[in-house]
Amino acid sequence: MKFCYCDESGMQDKDPCVIAVGIVIDAARLNRTKEAFGDIFDKIQTLFPKQLKELKESKLLLGRDRWRNVDPAIRKTICESLCHWIGHRKHDLIITAIDRTKYAETKSSVPEELQRGVWVAGMTHLALQLQKLHQN
């Protein structure tokens, strides 16, 4: 059995596109992955006096908000380490990007279910990728 953690970015109306990503994890590795990520997150927490609720990659990568005072080399190392960790754990990534302008232009020509919004369209695309990736 597989689990997929999905998250999106770009949900503000001013954002030019919506990006949705899924991390696909085999059930046999899920608990170990959660424990390992908890350890990683705890180490990252030590950079801040106030607890982080979640990692926002755009803030981390660009040095925004609380990340402003964290050395760029440290931020880069964190990003690279997380990417390598996902690969090392043998997880798959699925990703979709939806241009808001193109979506609005073609909205009426797509199935009714996908006309509910760009979020639904993005998550549906992730689900279809997940199905194709594991159809055997």
C-alpha positions as a Markdown table, in Angstrom:
| # | Residue | x | y | z |
|---|---|---|---|---|
| 1 | Met | 0.0 | 0.0 | 0.0 |
| 2 | Lys | 1.1 | 3.5 | -0.7 |
| 3 | Phe | 0.4 | 6.8 | 1.0 |
| 4 | Cys | 0.7 | 10.2 | -0.6 |
| 5 | Tyr | 1.2 | 13.4 | 1.3 |
| 6 | Cys | 0.0 | 16.3 | -0.9 |
| 7 | Asp | 0.6 | 20.0 | -0.5 |
| 8 | Glu | 0.1 | 23.0 | -2.7 |
| 9 | Ser | 1.5 | 26.4 | -3.1 |
| 10 | Gly | 0.3 | 29.4 | -5.0 |
| 11 | Met | -3.3 | 29.5 | -3.8 |
| 12 | Gln | -3.4 | 33.3 | -3.6 |
| 13 | Asp | -5.3 | 34.9 | -6.5 |
| 14 | Lys | -2.2 | 37.1 | -7.3 |
| 15 | Asp | 0.0 | 34.0 | -7.8 |
| 16 | Pro | 0.6 | 33.2 | -11.5 |
| 17 | Cys | 0.4 | 29.4 | -11.0 |
| 18 | Val | -0.6 | 26.7 | -8.5 |
| 19 | Ile | 2.0 | 24.0 | -7.8 |
| 20 | Ala | 0.9 | 20.8 | -6.1 |
| 21 | Val | 3.4 | 18.1 | -5.0 |
| 22 | Gly | 2.8 | 14.6 | -3.6 |
| 23 | Ile | 5.4 | 12.6 | -1.7 |
| 24 | Val | 4.6 | 8.9 | -2.3 |
| 25 | Ile | 5.6 | 6.7 | 0.6 |
| 26 | Asp | 5.4 | 2.9 | 0.8 |
| 27 | Ala | 3.4 | 1.8 | 3.9 |
| 28 | Ala | 6.2 | -0.4 | 5.0 |
| 29 | Arg | 8.5 | 2.7 | 5.4 |
| 30 | Leu | 5.9 | 5.2 | 6.7 |
| 31 | Asn | 6.5 | 5.0 | 10.4 |
| 32 | Arg | 10.3 | 5.1 | 10.1 |
| 33 | Thr | 10.0 | 8.0 | 7.7 |
| 34 | Lys | 7.7 | 9.9 | 10.2 |
| 35 | Glu | 10.2 | 9.3 | 13.0 |
| 36 | Ala | 13.2 | 10.3 | 10.9 |
| 37 | Phe | 11.5 | 13.5 | 9.6 |
| 38 | Gly | 10.5 | 14.3 | 13.2 |
| 39 | Asp | 14.2 | 14.2 | 14.1 |
| 40 | Ile | 15.1 | 16.4 | 11.1 |
| 41 | Phe | 12.3 | 18.9 | 12.0 |
| 42 | Asp | 13.5 | 19.0 | 15.6 |
| 43 | Lys | 17.0 | 20.0 | 14.4 |
| 44 | Ile | 15.6 | 22.7 | 12.2 |
| 45 | Gln | 13.6 | 24.0 | 15.1 |
| 46 | Thr | 16.8 | 24.7 | 17.0 |
| 47 | Leu | 17.4 | 27.7 | 14.6 |
| 48 | Phe | 14.4 | 29.5 | 16.1 |
| 49 | Pro | 13.3 | 30.7 | 19.5 |
| 50 | Lys | 9.6 | 30.3 | 18.6 |
| 51 | Gln | 8.4 | 26.9 | 17.4 |
| 52 | Leu | 7.7 | 26.4 | 13.6 |
| 53 | Lys | 4.4 | 24.9 | 12.7 |
| 54 | Glu | 5.5 | 23.8 | 9.3 |
| 55 | Leu | 8.2 | 24.3 | 6.7 |
| 56 | Lys | 7.3 | 26.7 | 4.0 |
| 57 | Glu | 9.9 | 26.1 | 1.3 |
| 58 | Ser | 9.4 | 29.4 | -0.4 |
| 59 | Lys | 10.2 | 31.2 | 2.8 |
| 60 | Leu | 13.1 | 28.9 | 3.6 |
| 61 | Leu | 14.7 | 29.1 | 0.2 |
| 62 | Leu | 14.3 | 32.9 | -0.3 |
| 63 | Gly | 15.1 | 33.8 | 3.3 |
| 64 | Arg | 11.7 | 35.4 | 4.1 |
| 65 | Asp | 10.0 | 36.0 | 7.5 |
| 66 | Arg | 11.8 | 34.0 | 10.2 |
| 67 | Trp | 14.3 | 32.6 | 7.8 |
| 68 | Arg | 15.6 | 36.2 | 7.1 |
| 69 | Asn | 18.3 | 35.9 | 9.8 |
| 70 | Val | 19.4 | 32.4 | 8.9 |
| 71 | Asp | 22.6 | 32.2 | 6.9 |
| 72 | Pro | 21.9 | 31.5 | 3.2 |
| 73 | Ala | 24.4 | 28.6 | 3.2 |
| 74 | Ile | 22.5 | 27.0 | 6.1 |
| 75 | Arg | 19.2 | 27.4 | 4.2 |
| 76 | Lys | 20.7 | 25.9 | 1.1 |
| 77 | Thr | 22.1 | 22.9 | 3.1 |
| 78 | Ile | 18.6 | 22.3 | 4.6 |
| 79 | Cys | 17.0 | 22.4 | 1.2 |
| 80 | Glu | 19.6 | 20.0 | -0.4 |
| 81 | Ser | 19.5 | 17.7 | 2.6 |
| 82 | Leu | 15.7 | 17.4 | 2.5 |
| 83 | Cys | 15.8 | 16.6 | -1.3 |
| 84 | His | 18.5 | 14.0 | -0.8 |
| 85 | Trp | 16.7 | 12.5 | 2.2 |
| 86 | Ile | 13.5 | 12.0 | 0.1 |
| 87 | Gly | 15.5 | 10.1 | -2.5 |
| 88 | His | 17.5 | 8.2 | 0.0 |
| 89 | Arg | 14.2 | 7.0 | 1.7 |
| 90 | Lys | 13.1 | 5.8 | -1.8 |
| 91 | His | 10.0 | 8.0 | -1.9 |
| 92 | Asp | 8.6 | 9.1 | -5.2 |
| 93 | Leu | 7.6 | 12.7 | -6.0 |
| 94 | Ile | 4.7 | 13.7 | -8.2 |
| 95 | Ile | 4.2 | 17.3 | -9.2 |
| 96 | Thr | 1.8 | 19.5 | -11.2 |
| 97 | Ala | 1.8 | 23.1 | -12.1 |
| 98 | Ile | -1.3 | 25.0 | -13.3 |
| 99 | Asp | -1.1 | 28.3 | -15.0 |
| 100 | Arg | -4.0 | 30.3 | -13.6 |
| 101 | Thr | -4.5 | 32.3 | -16.8 |
| 102 | Lys | -4.6 | 29.2 | -19.0 |
| 103 | Tyr | -6.9 | 27.4 | -16.5 |
| 104 | Ala | -9.3 | 30.3 | -16.7 |
| 105 | Glu | -9.2 | 30.4 | -20.5 |
| 106 | Thr | -9.9 | 26.6 | -20.8 |
| 107 | Lys | -12.1 | 26.0 | -17.7 |
| 108 | Ser | -15.3 | 25.6 | -19.7 |
| 109 | Ser | -13.7 | 22.9 | -21.9 |
| 110 | Val | -12.7 | 20.5 | -19.1 |
| 111 | Pro | -14.9 | 18.1 | -17.2 |
| 112 | Glu | -17.4 | 19.7 | -14.8 |
| 113 | Glu | -15.6 | 18.2 | -11.8 |
| 114 | Leu | -12.4 | 20.1 | -12.7 |
| 115 | Gln | -14.3 | 23.4 | -13.0 |
| 116 | Arg | -14.7 | 23.6 | -9.3 |
| 117 | Gly | -11.4 | 25.3 | -8.9 |
| 118 | Val | -7.7 | 25.2 | -9.6 |
| 119 | Trp | -7.0 | 23.3 | -6.4 |
| 120 | Val | -9.4 | 20.5 | -7.4 |
| 121 | Ala | -7.7 | 20.4 | -10.8 |
| 122 | Gly | -4.3 | 20.2 | -9.3 |
| 123 | Met | -5.1 | 17.5 | -6.8 |
| 124 | Thr | -6.9 | 15.5 | -9.5 |
| 125 | His | -3.8 | 15.6 | -11.6 |
| 126 | Leu | -1.7 | 14.4 | -8.7 |
| 127 | Ala | -4.2 | 11.5 | -8.2 |
| 128 | Leu | -4.0 | 10.6 | -11.9 |
| 129 | Gln | -0.2 | 10.6 | -11.7 |
| 130 | Leu | -0.3 | 8.4 | -8.6 |
| 131 | Gln | -2.6 | 6.0 | -10.4 |
| 132 | Lys | -0.3 | 5.8 | -13.4 |
| 133 | Leu | 2.8 | 5.5 | -11.3 |
| 134 | His | 1.4 | 2.4 | -9.4 |
| 135 | Gln | -1.0 | 0.8 | -11.9 |
| 136 | Asn | 0.9 | -2.5 | -11.8 |
